């Protein structure tokens, strides 16, 4: 029996998990360390207990929950670090002793007993859960981001009540109405109702302003789906849902949506006095064509008010006085609020605190969006107009103890908590969240992705589009009519690329190690070549060669999450949306398309079995040369369907997002497939291996009531087998004779050894016997120690490029 990540609700709804996170052995610039970087997207990682005596903070990199005693509010004392799942990103206490922790990579919620110091239950949620709140009659609501759904659990029985699909992109932050009857879910990657007019129907690009350039290539055009000038070419509607409204009573149902809020919505809060909803967001300016026109101003940073009585939506610019025509602009950099991620209200409802993740500030803002003041949370080297990405803090979440006049700030990048006196508006102290296994090189490099002060006016960073190292699901036209031709050499071939490249979708920064050259056209020989974008797009200055190497090391550390469409044993599903992925893989690997100039299989370009999905070569396409793209995250990019009445995403596959799903791609005239082959190939690519095994993060918990169930025994065997073939390491957490202990599986000896000297080993039969007598043991797959993070990428042989801009 094969157990996949998508087939475990019945098993995991009744079981528990207690795990710690081993790290992968890594060599970077001559240093060895152990770490696996999934770059978890923290959503609500900091909250107070109901009685205000404890502060809960997730330690994402350590896979644990930190519990602080704040009986003296200005002096938090760390009382314990409780292992949870992989990449915890949110926490919410249901009581003073019970906290629910959301684990993005483990696809689970860990229910933690603080007094016992362990996880007592785990709820499987679906792919990449992000936040949890409590509402209605004993209900817990979990945003399941990659599944675009809300999972609803009974808080007493912990059984799944409903799995509610929502029509929007990547629901993350949740909030509850004052009366507890309504849940709000903000779509982190909601888009802005922009889409693409395909190259064959779009107007031609304007002539270059550089007279030495040849005519630009044929390209598509980014438009608003609601723009009547393009309505005949955009037959579908894009409602631009930004916040979902879920009625908790009498049964959970989706009651509606709010639109026009923002493009990337990361923070959500309810005014405790009048119930108005406030959303911290950025708004993309991707309708503006060409990089020079976007330089220093490609997103707006906003706080949006939603009047829940009238449904009126009012956005407020957090940087209303900045003159974007001035670059560089140190005065703007000294006050800018970039990438707002968290909002928390004062109990009086007259003002709120907003975390500006990109500029290391916490702002005091009134309900009309006026910034009253702000507090710097970083060191002097990075405060004001100063730029110091290596010491960036990255305020990601806020928790307010209004009675004690104390604000707590969780800093994602430094993995610390800043304690702020709200009267003096100063940082009293900064303390570690807990143990941090992040290697210093990666910690120092992380700031270059998120530091908005690297832009000319402090309003945007690389992460404004590459959200948490990933993608915003938008297309951008970053061509330059005044630019120069770009020369790329591939072996003995010289390739000329036009600077007016047309719209191209944002690509993920995950999994880049070893995949140079970069960009859709392969016009960046190495990641180091992206240094030019700090000037040409962001309006700042290029960083030093040393800093760029540090940035590259960090980027190369980011890996993909497991593909949820694979089976637990890393095999392919034979029944997936009408297709057989195993049969699709055979077609992919062996069927040659004889109508091509040289008969080839898909695999000859999109290397698989094993492989990243690309041969890294730049090849001829109808309008311009393109690098063969990889396939590892296709399952995340198929929300666009030009034949549907409504769409969440306006961009699909291919470089500009014009392809409406894999089936449409296989229907291109250049291919000859049967209908079943197209369906099977689609199933195969939707289950394409990401490089991280599905067993990573997967957990079964053994209790006396379920340990002998066939499905539990099968899952246990599968995890052991996955450890034997080095897809995972296997850890066990729970009780041995009533004492909380940790064990690890040794495949060679087929036993489990305790985490203390002298080493004591147990057979599987021994552990089962202990469970049958009353112990509880949770078994979890974690990244294998053989996994590596590569140092700065080396160019592919004989590939180089010279270019300007992004």
PDB file of C-alpha atoms in Angstrom, residues 492-729:
ATOM      1  CA  UNK A 492      30.789  28.043 -30.171  1.00  0.00           C
ATOM      2  CA  UNK A 493      27.441  29.740 -30.667  1.00  0.00           C
ATOM      3  CA  UNK A 494      26.994  33.502 -30.245  1.00  0.00           C
ATOM      4  CA  UNK A 495      23.454  34.544 -29.344  1.00  0.00           C
ATOM      5  CA  UNK A 496      22.207  38.119 -29.628  1.00  0.00           C
ATOM      6  CA  UNK A 497      19.286  39.056 -27.363  1.00  0.00           C
ATOM      7  CA  UNK A 498      17.259  42.260 -27.682  1.00  0.00           C
ATOM      8  CA  UNK A 499      16.900  44.431 -24.539  1.00  0.00           C
ATOM      9  CA  UNK A 500      13.154  44.805 -25.273  1.00  0.00           C
ATOM     10  CA  UNK A 501      12.337  41.252 -24.209  1.00  0.00           C
ATOM     11  CA  UNK A 502       8.615  41.697 -23.522  1.00  0.00           C
ATOM     12  CA  UNK A 503       6.609  40.365 -20.545  1.00  0.00           C
ATOM     13  CA  UNK A 504       8.105  37.557 -18.495  1.00  0.00           C
ATOM     14  CA  UNK A 505       6.744  35.877 -15.387  1.00  0.00           C
ATOM     15  CA  UNK A 506       8.567  36.038 -12.065  1.00  0.00           C
ATOM     16  CA  UNK A 507      10.621  32.911 -11.474  1.00  0.00           C
ATOM     17  CA  UNK A 508      11.294  31.300  -8.118  1.00  0.00           C
ATOM     18  CA  UNK A 509      14.701  31.664  -6.481  1.00  0.00           C
ATOM     19  CA  UNK A 510      14.481  28.135  -5.079  1.00  0.00           C
ATOM     20  CA  UNK A 511      16.614  25.350  -6.452  1.00  0.00           C
ATOM     21  CA  UNK A 512      18.942  27.593  -8.477  1.00  0.00           C
ATOM     22  CA  UNK A 513      22.185  25.876  -7.446  1.00  0.00           C
ATOM     23  CA  UNK A 514      23.760  24.297 -10.501  1.00  0.00           C
ATOM     24  CA  UNK A 515      21.195  25.655 -12.997  1.00  0.00           C
ATOM     25  CA  UNK A 516      23.072  28.562 -14.597  1.00  0.00           C
ATOM     26  CA  UNK A 517      22.683  30.416 -16.909  1.00  0.00           C
ATOM     27  CA  UNK A 518      19.697  32.220 -15.401  1.00  0.00           C
ATOM     28  CA  UNK A 519      16.584  34.134 -16.426  1.00  0.00           C
ATOM     29  CA  UNK A 520      14.100  33.002 -19.042  1.00  0.00           C
ATOM     30  CA  UNK A 521      16.554  33.757 -21.836  1.00  0.00           C
ATOM     31  CA  UNK A 522      19.672  32.563 -20.022  1.00  0.00           C
ATOM     32  CA  UNK A 523      21.114  36.053 -20.266  1.00  0.00           C
ATOM     33  CA  UNK A 524      22.677  35.925 -16.793  1.00  0.00           C
ATOM     34  CA  UNK A 525      25.703  33.614 -16.856  1.00  0.00           C
ATOM     35  CA  UNK A 526      25.739  33.358 -13.044  1.00  0.00           C
ATOM     36  CA  UNK A 527      23.684  34.707 -10.174  1.00  0.00           C
ATOM     37  CA  UNK A 528      26.428  37.298  -9.635  1.00  0.00           C
ATOM     38  CA  UNK A 529      25.236  39.026 -12.826  1.00  0.00           C
ATOM     39  CA  UNK A 530      21.999  40.041 -11.096  1.00  0.00           C
ATOM     40  CA  UNK A 531      24.019  42.691  -9.255  1.00  0.00           C
ATOM     41  CA  UNK A 532      23.074  45.107 -12.042  1.00  0.00           C
ATOM     42  CA  UNK A 533      19.413  45.018 -10.940  1.00  0.00           C
ATOM     43  CA  UNK A 534      20.212  46.837  -7.690  1.00  0.00           C
ATOM     44  CA  UNK A 535      20.805  49.858  -9.934  1.00  0.00           C
ATOM     45  CA  UNK A 536      18.757  49.373 -13.095  1.00  0.00           C
ATOM     46  CA  UNK A 537      15.506  48.277 -11.423  1.00  0.00           C
ATOM     47  CA  UNK A 538      15.827  49.156  -7.754  1.00  0.00           C
ATOM     48  CA  UNK A 539      17.452  52.538  -8.284  1.00  0.00           C
ATOM     49  CA  UNK A 540      20.213  51.936  -5.770  1.00  0.00           C
ATOM     50  CA  UNK A 541      23.855  51.003  -6.124  1.00  0.00           C
ATOM     51  CA  UNK A 542      25.386  47.677  -6.986  1.00  0.00           C
ATOM     52  CA  UNK A 543      26.797  45.808  -3.993  1.00  0.00           C
ATOM     53  CA  UNK A 544      30.395  44.730  -3.598  1.00  0.00           C
ATOM     54  CA  UNK A 545      31.680  41.507  -5.131  1.00  0.00           C
ATOM     55  CA  UNK A 546      32.051  40.064  -1.634  1.00  0.00           C
ATOM     56  CA  UNK A 547      28.462  40.932  -0.727  1.00  0.00           C
ATOM     57  CA  UNK A 548      27.200  39.451  -3.982  1.00  0.00           C
ATOM     58  CA  UNK A 549      28.996  36.193  -3.194  1.00  0.00           C
ATOM     59  CA  UNK A 550      27.339  36.161   0.227  1.00  0.00           C
ATOM     60  CA  UNK A 551      23.949  36.804  -1.380  1.00  0.00           C
ATOM     61  CA  UNK A 552      24.582  34.006  -3.877  1.00  0.00           C
ATOM     62  CA  UNK A 553      25.437  31.558  -1.108  1.00  0.00           C
ATOM     63  CA  UNK A 554      22.120  32.304   0.571  1.00  0.00           C
ATOM     64  CA  UNK A 555      20.117  31.975  -2.653  1.00  0.00           C
ATOM     65  CA  UNK A 556      21.788  28.664  -3.445  1.00  0.00           C
ATOM     66  CA  UNK A 557      20.713  27.355  -0.041  1.00  0.00           C
ATOM     67  CA  UNK A 558      16.972  27.598  -0.780  1.00  0.00           C
ATOM     68  CA  UNK A 559      15.361  24.293  -1.708  1.00  0.00           C
ATOM     69  CA  UNK A 560      11.897  23.273  -2.867  1.00  0.00           C
ATOM     70  CA  UNK A 561       9.266  21.740  -0.625  1.00  0.00           C
ATOM     71  CA  UNK A 562       8.115  18.179  -1.434  1.00  0.00           C
ATOM     72  CA  UNK A 563       5.706  17.713  -4.327  1.00  0.00           C
ATOM     73  CA  UNK A 564       2.376  16.828  -2.666  1.00  0.00           C
ATOM     74  CA  UNK A 565       1.232  14.912  -5.758  1.00  0.00           C
ATOM     75  CA  UNK A 566       3.834  12.160  -5.350  1.00  0.00           C
ATOM     76  CA  UNK A 567       3.318   9.070  -3.224  1.00  0.00           C
ATOM     77  CA  UNK A 568       5.033   8.858   0.142  1.00  0.00           C
ATOM     78  CA  UNK A 569       7.638   6.426  -1.231  1.00  0.00           C
ATOM     79  CA  UNK A 570       8.555   8.953  -3.959  1.00  0.00           C
ATOM     80  CA  UNK A 571       6.797   6.911  -6.627  1.00  0.00           C
ATOM     81  CA  UNK A 572       4.371   8.423  -9.116  1.00  0.00           C
ATOM     82  CA  UNK A 573       0.569   8.174  -8.864  1.00  0.00           C
ATOM     83  CA  UNK A 574      -1.095   5.895 -11.389  1.00  0.00           C
ATOM     84  CA  UNK A 575      -4.412   7.717 -11.048  1.00  0.00           C
ATOM     85  CA  UNK A 576      -4.193  11.510 -11.079  1.00  0.00           C
ATOM     86  CA  UNK A 577      -6.994  13.614 -12.597  1.00  0.00           C
ATOM     87  CA  UNK A 578      -7.690  10.956 -15.202  1.00  0.00           C
ATOM     88  CA  UNK A 579      -4.039  10.376 -16.012  1.00  0.00           C
ATOM     89  CA  UNK A 580      -1.365   7.838 -15.164  1.00  0.00           C
ATOM     90  CA  UNK A 581       1.871   9.591 -14.192  1.00  0.00           C
ATOM     91  CA  UNK A 582       3.867   6.376 -14.608  1.00  0.00           C
ATOM     92  CA  UNK A 583       2.663   6.050 -18.189  1.00  0.00           C
ATOM     93  CA  UNK A 584       3.281   9.760 -18.696  1.00  0.00           C
ATOM     94  CA  UNK A 585       6.852   9.379 -17.523  1.00  0.00           C
ATOM     95  CA  UNK A 586       7.399   6.622 -20.104  1.00  0.00           C
ATOM     96  CA  UNK A 587       6.121   8.887 -22.872  1.00  0.00           C
ATOM     97  CA  UNK A 588       8.283  11.733 -21.580  1.00  0.00           C
ATOM     98  CA  UNK A 589      11.415   9.590 -21.567  1.00  0.00           C
ATOM     99  CA  UNK A 590      11.006   7.511 -24.720  1.00  0.00           C
ATOM    100  CA  UNK A 591       8.573   8.929 -27.287  1.00  0.00           C
ATOM    101  CA  UNK A 592      10.393  10.840 -30.017  1.00  0.00           C
ATOM    102  CA  UNK A 593       8.522  13.539 -31.904  1.00  0.00           C
ATOM    103  CA  UNK A 594       9.321  12.734 -35.519  1.00  0.00           C
ATOM    104  CA  UNK A 595       7.804  15.982 -36.819  1.00  0.00           C
ATOM    105  CA  UNK A 596      10.649  17.937 -35.195  1.00  0.00           C
ATOM    106  CA  UNK A 597      13.730  18.699 -37.355  1.00  0.00           C
ATOM    107  CA  UNK A 598      15.641  16.188 -35.229  1.00  0.00           C
ATOM    108  CA  UNK A 599      13.411  13.570 -33.592  1.00  0.00           C
ATOM    109  CA  UNK A 600      13.748  14.063 -29.826  1.00  0.00           C
ATOM    110  CA  UNK A 601      12.137  13.034 -26.577  1.00  0.00           C
ATOM    111  CA  UNK A 602      10.990  15.550 -23.974  1.00  0.00           C
ATOM    112  CA  UNK A 603      13.731  14.275 -21.690  1.00  0.00           C
ATOM    113  CA  UNK A 604      16.508  15.352 -24.012  1.00  0.00           C
ATOM    114  CA  UNK A 605      15.785  18.981 -23.140  1.00  0.00           C
ATOM    115  CA  UNK A 606      13.905  18.698 -19.847  1.00  0.00           C
ATOM    116  CA  UNK A 607      16.256  16.340 -18.033  1.00  0.00           C
ATOM    117  CA  UNK A 608      14.456  14.017 -15.642  1.00  0.00           C
ATOM    118  CA  UNK A 609      14.825  10.661 -13.931  1.00  0.00           C
ATOM    119  CA  UNK A 610      16.706  12.011 -12.082  1.00  0.00           C
ATOM    120  CA  UNK A 611      17.235  15.611 -13.007  1.00  0.00           C
ATOM    121  CA  UNK A 612      16.191  19.213 -12.492  1.00  0.00           C
ATOM    122  CA  UNK A 613      13.994  19.318 -15.592  1.00  0.00           C
ATOM    123  CA  UNK A 614      16.346  21.295 -17.839  1.00  0.00           C
ATOM    124  CA  UNK A 615      19.484  20.746 -19.887  1.00  0.00           C
ATOM    125  CA  UNK A 616      20.373  24.405 -19.222  1.00  0.00           C
ATOM    126  CA  UNK A 617      20.665  25.184 -22.943  1.00  0.00           C
ATOM    127  CA  UNK A 618      19.398  28.300 -24.718  1.00  0.00           C
ATOM    128  CA  UNK A 619      17.320  27.223 -27.697  1.00  0.00           C
ATOM    129  CA  UNK A 620      15.406  28.832 -30.530  1.00  0.00           C
ATOM    130  CA  UNK A 621      11.759  29.771 -29.924  1.00  0.00           C
ATOM    131  CA  UNK A 622       9.248  31.406 -32.298  1.00  0.00           C
ATOM    132  CA  UNK A 623      10.002  34.986 -31.247  1.00  0.00           C
ATOM    133  CA  UNK A 624      13.344  34.898 -29.413  1.00  0.00           C
ATOM    134  CA  UNK A 625      15.858  32.525 -27.888  1.00  0.00           C
ATOM    135  CA  UNK A 626      14.935  31.007 -24.513  1.00  0.00           C
ATOM    136  CA  UNK A 627      16.674  28.821 -21.973  1.00  0.00           C
ATOM    137  CA  UNK A 628      15.011  25.435 -21.444  1.00  0.00           C
ATOM    138  CA  UNK A 629      13.007  25.935 -18.211  1.00  0.00           C
ATOM    139  CA  UNK A 630      12.978  23.435 -15.356  1.00  0.00           C
ATOM    140  CA  UNK A 631       9.882  21.492 -14.316  1.00  0.00           C
ATOM    141  CA  UNK A 632      10.189  21.231 -10.549  1.00  0.00           C
ATOM    142  CA  UNK A 633       7.441  23.692  -9.600  1.00  0.00           C
ATOM    143  CA  UNK A 634       4.976  23.312 -12.473  1.00  0.00           C
ATOM    144  CA  UNK A 635       2.339  22.047 -10.047  1.00  0.00           C
ATOM    145  CA  UNK A 636       2.402  25.501  -8.416  1.00  0.00           C
ATOM    146  CA  UNK A 637       1.879  27.410 -11.678  1.00  0.00           C
ATOM    147  CA  UNK A 638      -1.291  26.012 -13.248  1.00  0.00           C
ATOM    148  CA  UNK A 639      -4.014  28.332 -11.920  1.00  0.00           C
ATOM    149  CA  UNK A 640      -4.570  30.057 -15.275  1.00  0.00           C
ATOM    150  CA  UNK A 641      -7.159  28.686 -17.709  1.00  0.00           C
ATOM    151  CA  UNK A 642      -8.127  30.932 -20.608  1.00  0.00           C
ATOM    152  CA  UNK A 643     -11.200  28.769 -21.261  1.00  0.00           C
ATOM    153  CA  UNK A 644     -12.659  29.178 -17.763  1.00  0.00           C
ATOM    154  CA  UNK A 645     -15.262  31.807 -16.934  1.00  0.00           C
ATOM    155  CA  UNK A 646     -13.136  33.085 -14.035  1.00  0.00           C
ATOM    156  CA  UNK A 647      -9.442  32.940 -13.206  1.00  0.00           C
ATOM    157  CA  UNK A 648      -7.371  33.343 -10.057  1.00  0.00           C
ATOM    158  CA  UNK A 649      -4.108  33.882 -11.926  1.00  0.00           C
ATOM    159  CA  UNK A 650      -3.811  35.831 -15.147  1.00  0.00           C
ATOM    160  CA  UNK A 651      -0.564  34.134 -16.135  1.00  0.00           C
ATOM    161  CA  UNK A 652       0.202  30.468 -16.777  1.00  0.00           C
ATOM    162  CA  UNK A 653       3.128  28.583 -18.247  1.00  0.00           C
ATOM    163  CA  UNK A 654       5.936  29.528 -20.642  1.00  0.00           C
ATOM    164  CA  UNK A 655       8.107  32.606 -20.280  1.00  0.00           C
ATOM    165  CA  UNK A 656       5.285  35.147 -20.520  1.00  0.00           C
ATOM    166  CA  UNK A 657       2.561  33.036 -18.913  1.00  0.00           C
ATOM    167  CA  UNK A 658       0.428  32.730 -22.038  1.00  0.00           C
ATOM    168  CA  UNK A 659       0.061  28.921 -21.944  1.00  0.00           C
ATOM    169  CA  UNK A 660      -3.175  27.822 -20.288  1.00  0.00           C
ATOM    170  CA  UNK A 661      -2.108  24.646 -18.520  1.00  0.00           C
ATOM    171  CA  UNK A 662      -0.047  21.642 -19.546  1.00  0.00           C
ATOM    172  CA  UNK A 663      -2.754  20.148 -21.733  1.00  0.00           C
ATOM    173  CA  UNK A 664      -2.696  23.251 -23.935  1.00  0.00           C
ATOM    174  CA  UNK A 665       1.081  23.060 -24.113  1.00  0.00           C
ATOM    175  CA  UNK A 666       0.986  19.465 -25.368  1.00  0.00           C
ATOM    176  CA  UNK A 667      -1.657  20.469 -27.916  1.00  0.00           C
ATOM    177  CA  UNK A 668       0.819  22.743 -29.728  1.00  0.00           C
ATOM    178  CA  UNK A 669       1.203  21.921 -33.444  1.00  0.00           C
ATOM    179  CA  UNK A 670       4.853  20.983 -32.952  1.00  0.00           C
ATOM    180  CA  UNK A 671       3.766  17.936 -30.896  1.00  0.00           C
ATOM    181  CA  UNK A 672       1.807  14.835 -31.871  1.00  0.00           C
ATOM    182  CA  UNK A 673       0.270  13.062 -28.876  1.00  0.00           C
ATOM    183  CA  UNK A 674      -2.913  11.099 -28.318  1.00  0.00           C
ATOM    184  CA  UNK A 675      -5.440  12.509 -25.880  1.00  0.00           C
ATOM    185  CA  UNK A 676      -4.495   9.890 -23.281  1.00  0.00           C
ATOM    186  CA  UNK A 677      -0.796  10.626 -23.714  1.00  0.00           C
ATOM    187  CA  UNK A 678      -1.486  14.309 -23.070  1.00  0.00           C
ATOM    188  CA  UNK A 679      -3.432  13.423 -19.919  1.00  0.00           C
ATOM    189  CA  UNK A 680      -0.716  11.046 -18.718  1.00  0.00           C
ATOM    190  CA  UNK A 681       2.066  13.547 -19.431  1.00  0.00           C
ATOM    191  CA  UNK A 682       0.139  16.195 -17.529  1.00  0.00           C
ATOM    192  CA  UNK A 683      -0.137  13.833 -14.545  1.00  0.00           C
ATOM    193  CA  UNK A 684       3.605  13.141 -14.728  1.00  0.00           C
ATOM    194  CA  UNK A 685       4.627  16.803 -14.785  1.00  0.00           C
ATOM    195  CA  UNK A 686       2.216  17.649 -11.978  1.00  0.00           C
ATOM    196  CA  UNK A 687       4.078  15.045  -9.897  1.00  0.00           C
ATOM    197  CA  UNK A 688       7.561  16.024 -11.128  1.00  0.00           C
ATOM    198  CA  UNK A 689      10.153  15.571  -8.400  1.00  0.00           C
ATOM    199  CA  UNK A 690      11.194  18.827  -6.697  1.00  0.00           C
ATOM    200  CA  UNK A 691      14.439  17.422  -5.328  1.00  0.00           C
ATOM    201  CA  UNK A 692      12.913  16.980  -1.858  1.00  0.00           C
ATOM    202  CA  UNK A 693      11.354  13.607  -1.095  1.00  0.00           C
ATOM    203  CA  UNK A 694       7.654  13.481  -0.110  1.00  0.00           C
ATOM    204  CA  UNK A 695       8.615  11.700   3.120  1.00  0.00           C
ATOM    205  CA  UNK A 696      10.432  14.841   4.316  1.00  0.00           C
ATOM    206  CA  UNK A 697       8.214  16.275   7.053  1.00  0.00           C
ATOM    207  CA  UNK A 698       5.744  13.379   6.941  1.00  0.00           C
ATOM    208  CA  UNK A 699       4.810  12.132  10.412  1.00  0.00           C
ATOM    209  CA  UNK A 700       2.985   9.221  11.953  1.00  0.00           C
ATOM    210  CA  UNK A 701       2.282   9.093  15.661  1.00  0.00           C
ATOM    211  CA  UNK A 702       2.034   5.754  17.400  1.00  0.00           C
ATOM    212  CA  UNK A 703      -0.435   5.319  20.232  1.00  0.00           C
ATOM    213  CA  UNK A 704      -1.932   2.190  21.727  1.00  0.00           C
ATOM    214  CA  UNK A 705      -5.185   2.762  19.860  1.00  0.00           C
ATOM    215  CA  UNK A 706      -3.732   2.901  16.352  1.00  0.00           C
ATOM    216  CA  UNK A 707      -0.284   1.290  16.389  1.00  0.00           C
ATOM    217  CA  UNK A 708      -1.502  -2.001  14.978  1.00  0.00           C
ATOM    218  CA  UNK A 709      -3.618  -0.535  12.184  1.00  0.00           C
ATOM    219  CA  UNK A 710      -2.477  -1.767   8.741  1.00  0.00           C
ATOM    220  CA  UNK A 711      -2.195   1.741   7.279  1.00  0.00           C
ATOM    221  CA  UNK A 712      -0.054   2.894  10.207  1.00  0.00           C
ATOM    222  CA  UNK A 713       2.235  -0.118   9.962  1.00  0.00           C
ATOM    223  CA  UNK A 714       2.567   0.436   6.213  1.00  0.00           C
ATOM    224  CA  UNK A 715       3.449   4.096   6.661  1.00  0.00           C
ATOM    225  CA  UNK A 716       6.032   3.176   9.314  1.00  0.00           C
ATOM    226  CA  UNK A 717       7.591   0.664   6.946  1.00  0.00           C
ATOM    227  CA  UNK A 718       7.629   3.210   4.126  1.00  0.00           C
ATOM    228  CA  UNK A 719       9.438   5.767   6.278  1.00  0.00           C
ATOM    229  CA  UNK A 720      12.054   3.199   7.223  1.00  0.00           C
ATOM    230  CA  UNK A 721      12.481   2.228   3.569  1.00  0.00           C
ATOM    231  CA  UNK A 722      12.874   5.883   2.599  1.00  0.00           C
ATOM    232  CA  UNK A 723      15.598   6.218   5.216  1.00  0.00           C
ATOM    233  CA  UNK A 724      17.373   3.143   3.868  1.00  0.00           C
ATOM    234  CA  UNK A 725      17.492   4.600   0.347  1.00  0.00           C
ATOM    235  CA  UNK A 726      18.688   7.957   1.789  1.00  0.00           C
ATOM    236  CA  UNK A 727      15.661  10.024   0.816  1.00  0.00           C
ATOM    237  CA  UNK A 728      15.246  11.019   4.469  1.00  0.00           C
ATOM    238  CA  UNK A 729      16.635  10.600   7.929  1.00  0.00           C
TER     239      UNK A 729
END
